[in-house]
Short mmCIF file of C-alpha atoms in Angstrom, two decimals:
data_model
loop_
_atom_site.label_atom_id
_atom_site.label_comp_id
_atom_site.label_asym_id
_atom_site.label_seq_id
_atom_site.Cartn_x
_atom_site.Cartn_y
_atom_site.Cartn_z
CA UNK W 1 -0.20 -1.16 -76.35
CA UNK W 2 3.12 0.43 -75.46
CA UNK W 3 2.48 3.13 -78.06
CA UNK W 4 -0.96 3.83 -76.67
CA UNK W 5 0.51 4.19 -73.18
CA UNK W 6 3.19 6.57 -74.41
CA UNK W 7 0.62 8.60 -76.29
CA UNK W 8 -1.60 8.90 -73.23
CA UNK W 9 1.31 9.90 -71.01
CA UNK W 10 2.49 12.52 -73.47
CA UNK W 11 -0.98 13.94 -73.95
CA UNK W 12 -1.50 14.03 -70.18
CA UNK W 13 1.74 15.92 -69.66
CA UNK W 14 0.76 18.46 -72.32
CA UNK W 15 -2.71 18.70 -70.80
CA UNK W 16 -1.31 19.32 -67.34
CA UNK W 17 0.86 22.10 -68.73
CA UNK W 18 -2.06 23.62 -70.59
CA UNK W 19 -4.23 23.45 -67.48
CA UNK W 20 -1.77 25.60 -65.60
CA UNK W 21 -2.37 28.46 -68.08
CA UNK W 22 -5.29 29.16 -65.76
CA UNK W 23 -2.69 30.52 -63.34
CA UNK W 24 -2.70 33.76 -65.35
CA UNK W 25 -6.17 34.73 -64.15
CA UNK W 26 -5.61 34.64 -60.39
CA UNK W 27 -2.22 36.28 -60.89
CA UNK W 28 -3.70 39.30 -62.61
CA UNK W 29 -6.67 39.43 -60.24
CA UNK W 30 -4.63 39.20 -57.08
CA UNK W 31 -2.11 41.74 -58.31
CA UNK W 32 -4.95 44.14 -58.99
CA UNK W 33 -6.43 43.52 -55.53
CA UNK W 34 -3.12 44.05 -53.77
CA UNK W 35 -2.48 47.22 -55.75
CA UNK W 36 -5.86 48.61 -54.76
CA UNK W 37 -5.23 47.64 -51.14
CA UNK W 38 -1.92 49.51 -51.21
CA UNK W 39 -3.72 52.55 -52.57
CA UNK W 40 -6.32 52.32 -49.82
CA UNK W 41 -3.66 52.00 -47.12
CA UNK W 42 -1.82 54.97 -48.60
CA UNK W 43 -4.96 57.04 -48.42
CA UNK W 44 -6.03 55.87 -44.96
CA UNK W 45 -3.08 54.36 -43.07
CA UNK W 46 -5.16 53.92 -39.90
CA UNK W 47 -7.38 51.31 -41.58
CA UNK W 48 -4.49 49.13 -42.73
CA UNK W 49 -5.47 46.19 -40.49
CA UNK W 50 -8.98 45.81 -41.85
CA UNK W 51 -7.83 46.42 -45.43
CA UNK W 52 -5.10 43.81 -45.19
CA UNK W 53 -7.44 41.20 -43.69
CA UNK W 54 -10.10 41.76 -46.32
CA UNK W 55 -7.49 41.70 -49.07
CA UNK W 56 -6.11 38.35 -47.93
CA UNK W 57 -9.55 36.78 -47.87
CA UNK W 58 -10.35 38.22 -51.28
CA UNK W 59 -7.04 36.95 -52.65
CA UNK W 60 -7.72 33.47 -51.31
CA UNK W 61 -11.14 33.42 -52.93
CA UNK W 62 -9.76 34.74 -56.22
CA UNK W 63 -7.12 32.04 -56.09
CA UNK W 64 -9.65 29.22 -56.23
CA UNK W 65 -9.88 29.05 -60.05
CA UNK W 66 -6.13 28.68 -60.18
CA UNK W 67 -6.32 25.98 -57.52
CA UNK W 68 -8.93 24.06 -59.55
CA UNK W 69 -6.61 24.06 -62.54
CA UNK W 70 -3.77 22.96 -60.30
CA UNK W 71 -5.80 20.04 -58.96
CA UNK W 72 -6.64 18.98 -62.51
CA UNK W 73 -2.94 19.13 -63.41
CA UNK W 74 -2.07 17.08 -60.33
CA UNK W 75 -4.60 14.41 -61.25
CA UNK W 76 -3.24 14.24 -64.79
CA UNK W 77 0.35 13.95 -63.58
CA UNK W 78 0.16 11.65 -60.58
CA UNK W 79 -2.99 9.56 -60.65
CA UNK W 80 -3.62 9.47 -64.38
CA UNK W 81 -7.20 8.24 -64.80
CA UNK W 82 -6.86 7.49 -68.52
CA UNK W 83 -4.16 4.84 -68.15
CA UNK W 84 -6.68 2.55 -66.47
CA UNK W 85 -8.99 2.74 -69.47
CA UNK W 86 -6.57 1.16 -71.92
CA UNK K 1 29.61 17.18 -64.02
CA UNK K 2 27.39 15.59 -66.60
CA UNK K 3 23.79 16.22 -67.42
CA UNK K 4 23.02 12.58 -66.72
CA UNK K 5 24.20 12.96 -63.12
CA UNK K 6 21.80 15.80 -62.67
CA UNK K 7 18.98 13.69 -64.00
CA UNK K 8 20.14 10.75 -61.90
CA UNK K 9 19.68 12.82 -58.78
CA UNK K 10 16.18 13.72 -59.86
CA UNK K 11 15.15 10.13 -60.31
CA UNK K 12 14.50 9.65 -56.61
CA UNK K 13 11.46 11.89 -56.67
CA UNK K 14 8.34 10.07 -55.73
CA UNK K 15 5.36 12.12 -54.82
CA UNK K 16 2.51 9.91 -53.79
CA UNK K 17 -0.63 10.05 -51.75
CA UNK K 18 -0.61 9.02 -48.10
CA UNK K 19 0.76 5.55 -47.54
CA UNK K 20 -1.51 2.80 -46.29
CA UNK K 21 -0.21 1.68 -42.90
CA UNK K 22 -2.43 -1.39 -42.55
CA UNK K 23 -5.91 -2.50 -43.52
CA UNK K 24 -8.65 -4.70 -42.16
CA UNK K 25 -11.93 -6.08 -43.43
CA UNK K 26 -15.35 -5.39 -42.01
CA UNK K 27 -18.13 -7.43 -43.66
CA UNK K 28 -16.00 -7.89 -46.72
CA UNK K 29 -15.35 -4.17 -47.12
CA UNK K 30 -11.67 -3.36 -47.13
CA UNK K 31 -10.86 -0.40 -44.91
CA UNK K 32 -7.46 1.21 -45.36
CA UNK K 33 -5.89 2.89 -42.37
CA UNK K 34 -3.63 5.49 -43.94
CA UNK K 35 -0.87 7.71 -42.62
CA UNK K 36 -3.41 10.55 -42.55
CA UNK K 37 -5.75 8.75 -40.15
CA UNK K 38 -2.96 7.86 -37.73
CA UNK K 39 -1.49 11.37 -37.74
CA UNK K 40 -5.00 12.82 -37.31
CA UNK K 41 -5.50 10.70 -34.20
CA UNK K 42 -2.15 11.84 -32.85
CA UNK K 43 -3.18 15.45 -33.43
CA UNK K 44 -6.54 14.89 -31.74
CA UNK K 45 -4.79 13.34 -28.75
CA UNK K 46 -2.22 16.15 -28.60
CA UNK K 47 -4.90 18.84 -28.78
CA UNK K 48 -6.96 17.11 -26.09
CA UNK K 49 -3.97 16.85 -23.79
CA UNK K 50 -3.06 20.48 -24.47
CA UNK K 51 -6.56 21.68 -23.64
CA UNK K 52 -6.71 19.53 -20.51
CA UNK K 53 -3.36 20.92 -19.42
CA UNK K 54 -4.38 24.53 -20.07
CA UNK K 55 -7.70 24.27 -18.24
CA UNK K 56 -6.50 22.11 -15.38
CA UNK K 57 -7.21 23.44 -11.90
CA UNK K 58 -8.67 26.79 -12.88
CA UNK K 59 -9.23 29.53 -10.31
CA UNK K 60 -11.66 32.39 -10.41
CA UNK K 61 -8.75 34.76 -10.31
CA UNK K 62 -6.01 33.42 -12.61
CA UNK K 63 -2.90 32.44 -10.69
CA UNK K 64 -1.08 30.34 -13.25
CA UNK K 65 0.20 31.38 -16.61
CA UNK K 66 -1.60 28.58 -18.43
CA UNK K 67 -5.00 29.85 -17.32
CA UNK K 68 -4.16 33.29 -18.68
CA UNK K 69 -3.19 31.67 -21.99
CA UNK K 70 -6.42 29.65 -22.08
CA UNK K 71 -8.51 32.72 -21.34
CA UNK K 72 -6.68 34.71 -23.99
CA UNK K 73 -7.34 32.01 -26.63
CA UNK K 74 -11.02 31.71 -25.78
CA UNK K 75 -11.45 35.47 -25.74
CA UNK K 76 -9.72 35.90 -29.11
CA UNK K 77 -11.95 33.32 -30.79
CA UNK K 78 -15.07 34.75 -29.17
CA UNK K 79 -14.21 38.25 -30.33
CA UNK K 80 -13.51 37.04 -33.87
CA UNK K 81 -16.81 35.15 -34.03
CA UNK K 82 -18.72 38.10 -32.59
CA UNK K 83 -17.18 40.65 -34.95
CA UNK K 84 -17.69 38.45 -38.02
CA UNK K 85 -21.05 36.80 -37.36
CA UNK K 86 -22.72 39.03 -34.79
CA UNK K 87 -23.74 38.58 -31.18
CA UNK K 88 -26.40 35.89 -31.66
CA UNK K 89 -24.03 33.37 -33.28
CA UNK K 90 -21.78 33.33 -30.21
CA UNK K 91 -22.41 29.61 -29.73
CA UNK K 92 -20.39 28.81 -32.88
CA UNK K 93 -17.16 29.73 -31.08
CA UNK K 94 -16.12 26.19 -30.01
CA UNK K 95 -16.72 24.75 -33.48
CA UNK K 96 -14.71 27.50 -35.13
CA UNK K 97 -11.88 27.14 -32.61
CA UNK K 98 -11.76 23.36 -33.06
CA UNK K 99 -11.72 23.67 -36.84
CA UNK K 100 -8.98 26.28 -36.74
CA UNK K 101 -6.84 24.31 -34.29
CA UNK K 102 -7.07 21.03 -36.17
CA UNK K 103 -6.46 22.75 -39.50
CA UNK K 104 -3.38 24.62 -38.32
CA UNK K 105 -1.93 21.64 -36.46
CA UNK K 106 -2.73 19.43 -39.45
CA UNK K 107 -0.73 21.71 -41.73
CA UNK K 108 2.11 22.30 -39.30
CA UNK K 109 2.93 18.63 -38.62
CA UNK K 110 4.99 18.84 -41.79
CA UNK K 111 7.47 20.92 -39.79
CA UNK K 112 8.39 17.84 -37.73
CA UNK K 113 8.75 15.68 -40.80
CA UNK K 114 5.34 14.04 -40.93
CA UNK K 115 2.99 14.25 -43.88
CA UNK K 116 0.54 17.13 -43.65
CA UNK K 117 -2.92 15.86 -42.79
CA UNK K 118 -4.45 18.58 -44.95
CA UNK K 119 -2.48 17.41 -48.00
CA UNK K 120 -4.99 14.55 -48.19
CA UNK K 121 -8.22 15.44 -49.91
CA UNK K 122 -10.34 13.28 -47.57
CA UNK K 123 -9.49 15.49 -44.60
CA UNK K 124 -10.41 18.81 -46.16
CA UNK K 125 -13.49 17.31 -47.80
CA UNK K 126 -14.67 16.07 -44.39
CA UNK K 127 -14.28 19.51 -42.86
CA UNK K 128 -15.96 21.20 -45.81
CA UNK K 129 -18.91 18.79 -45.61
CA UNK K 130 -19.24 19.49 -41.89
CA UNK K 131 -19.33 23.21 -42.57
CA UNK K 132 -21.73 22.61 -45.47
CA UNK K 133 -24.22 20.81 -43.22
CA UNK K 134 -24.00 23.68 -40.74
CA UNK K 135 -24.55 26.27 -43.49
CA UNK K 136 -27.60 24.42 -44.82
CA UNK K 137 -28.95 23.97 -41.29
CA UNK K 138 -28.60 27.70 -40.70
CA UNK K 139 -30.46 28.38 -43.94
CA UNK K 140 -33.30 25.99 -43.06
CA UNK K 141 -33.50 27.56 -39.61
CA UNK K 142 -33.70 31.05 -41.13
CA UNK K 143 -36.24 30.42 -43.92
CA UNK K 144 -38.11 27.33 -42.76
CA UNK K 145 -38.23 24.11 -44.79
CA UNK K 146 -40.66 25.55 -47.35
CA UNK K 147 -38.65 28.69 -47.91
CA UNK K 148 -35.48 26.65 -48.17
CA UNK K 149 -36.95 24.37 -50.84
CA UNK K 150 -38.42 27.35 -52.65
CA UNK K 151 -34.94 28.75 -53.24
CA UNK K 152 -34.22 25.75 -55.48
CA UNK K 153 -36.88 26.71 -58.04
CA UNK K 154 -34.03 28.28 -59.92
CA UNK K 155 -31.81 25.26 -60.67
CA UNK K 156 -28.70 27.44 -60.78
CA UNK K 157 -28.98 27.73 -57.00
CA UNK K 158 -28.36 23.99 -56.68
CA UNK K 159 -25.06 24.41 -58.50
CA UNK K 160 -24.04 27.32 -56.30
CA UNK K 161 -24.92 25.37 -53.15
CA UNK K 162 -22.98 22.28 -54.22
CA UNK K 163 -19.97 24.32 -55.28
CA UNK K 164 -19.51 25.70 -51.76
CA UNK K 165 -17.96 22.59 -50.13
CA UNK K 166 -16.11 21.70 -53.34
CA UNK K 167 -14.40 25.07 -53.57
CA UNK K 168 -13.65 25.24 -49.85
CA UNK K 169 -12.06 21.80 -49.74
CA UNK K 170 -10.15 22.16 -53.02
CA UNK K 171 -8.75 25.51 -51.93
CA UNK K 172 -7.30 24.18 -48.71
CA UNK K 173 -6.11 20.91 -50.23
CA UNK K 174 -4.61 22.56 -53.30
CA UNK K 175 -2.62 25.09 -51.33
CA UNK K 176 -1.10 22.61 -48.90
CA UNK K 177 -0.52 19.82 -51.43
CA UNK K 178 0.91 22.28 -53.96
CA UNK K 179 3.31 23.66 -51.38
CA UNK K 180 4.41 20.14 -50.48
CA UNK K 181 5.02 19.19 -54.11
CA UNK K 182 6.91 22.36 -54.96
CA UNK K 183 9.08 22.03 -51.82
CA UNK K 184 10.01 18.44 -52.58
CA UNK K 185 10.66 19.19 -56.27
CA UNK K 186 13.03 22.02 -55.38
CA UNK K 187 14.70 19.93 -52.69
CA UNK K 188 15.39 17.09 -55.11
CA UNK K 189 16.51 19.49 -57.82
CA UNK K 190 19.02 21.06 -55.44
CA UNK K 191 20.26 17.63 -54.37
CA UNK K 192 20.69 16.70 -58.00
CA UNK K 193 22.55 19.94 -58.64
CA UNK K 194 24.93 19.22 -55.76
CA UNK K 195 25.52 15.72 -57.09
CA UNK K 196 26.15 17.07 -60.58
CA UNK K 197 28.78 19.51 -59.34
CA UNK K 198 30.40 16.61 -57.52
CA UNK K 199 29.88 17.49 -53.88
CA UNK K 200 29.55 14.60 -51.46
CA UNK K 201 27.34 16.64 -49.13
CA UNK K 202 24.42 18.39 -50.87
CA UNK K 203 25.45 21.91 -49.87
CA UNK K 204 22.93 23.66 -52.13
CA UNK K 205 20.01 22.35 -50.09
CA UNK K 206 20.91 24.48 -47.09
CA UNK K 207 19.21 27.81 -47.64
CA UNK K 208 16.36 27.80 -50.11
CA UNK K 209 14.18 24.88 -48.88
CA UNK K 210 14.05 26.40 -45.40
CA UNK K 211 12.80 29.74 -46.75
CA UNK K 212 10.24 27.98 -48.94
CA UNK K 213 9.12 25.88 -46.00
CA UNK K 214 8.62 29.08 -44.02
CA UNK K 215 6.27 30.35 -46.73
CA UNK K 216 4.49 27.15 -47.75
CA UNK K 217 4.17 25.50 -44.34
CA UNK K 218 3.87 28.35 -41.87
CA UNK K 219 2.31 31.21 -43.83
CA UNK K 220 0.19 29.18 -46.20
CA UNK K 221 -0.98 26.78 -43.50
CA UNK K 222 -2.00 29.61 -41.21
CA UNK K 223 -3.63 31.56 -44.04
CA UNK K 224 -5.68 28.63 -45.30
CA UNK K 225 -6.87 27.72 -41.79
CA UNK K 226 -7.93 31.33 -41.26
CA UNK K 227 -9.68 31.54 -44.62
CA UNK K 228 -11.48 28.25 -44.01
CA UNK K 229 -12.99 29.43 -40.72
CA UNK K 230 -13.71 32.90 -42.12
CA UNK K 231 -15.64 31.46 -45.06
CA UNK K 232 -17.54 29.09 -42.75
CA UNK K 233 -18.52 31.99 -40.52
CA UNK K 234 -19.47 34.28 -43.38
CA UNK K 235 -21.61 31.64 -45.09
CA UNK K 236 -23.41 30.70 -41.88
CA UNK K 237 -24.01 34.32 -40.91
CA UNK K 238 -25.20 35.30 -44.40
CA UNK K 239 -27.96 32.66 -44.28
CA UNK K 240 -30.05 35.17 -42.40
CA UNK K 241 -29.53 38.65 -43.73
CA UNK K 242 -32.84 39.90 -45.08
CA UNK K 243 -34.89 40.83 -42.03
#
């Protein structure tokens, strides 16, 4: 029983770490978006307000996959659902 | 200055969900009244009092400062709604303003030491479901019941409809809860570091947590509130595009 619990906890910790690999995607995507926004502002400085607003919304939407992974990691770490199934 | 001291300081971390203040039974169903519910009611009361104060004793020509502030707030929201959704959705202004105000106050209560209301998934899910009902109502209004049901011939559309409230609520919850967890982890790590070096007062916790709080509480809270209302407006307005 104690072994099974330890195994589940260890596997959950590894799983939570693996889930956060999904952070790579939003990082690359948002960096790309911000870079393009900087280019746009450099070309047309007068439109910086609209560009910045749109970029922030786009970044927030692109972030959602990372947030999903983060929620999964949180569930695995703090309210482990598998411990109840022992 | 041992490694075990450092770990000893870290042992105090406990990150949990909202605490249950008290509970009562209705017809045998246990209803928990959590921290979140109580703080939400306090926020609702505070917002109501604030609005009553701002709009008290209004004149046709503003004499008091508070009327100018109230008019500025209403005008800002109206302009935002008009520029995002178009003239005919003007009536959504109060809903958007209420959502924005409760979201931003719900995130910012962490600045006075309370638990953020939006770091509880029930809160953001409630808001997302409210927005979801409005989006679907706008779609039914635009296409008629038949046209609305016809769009579900392709079963992938069901998935995309259902994913709207899920992604909206998870986004807001994940940002605020993640900020809270990272802040408390760093705070406890710095306390542990101070203990390990042997300082009676945790000096290391002075600078960094404040800067992080500025980002995670102020910036992130404001940003997520803004994104939530922007997405609500865009989804409602896009229900009726093909004319």
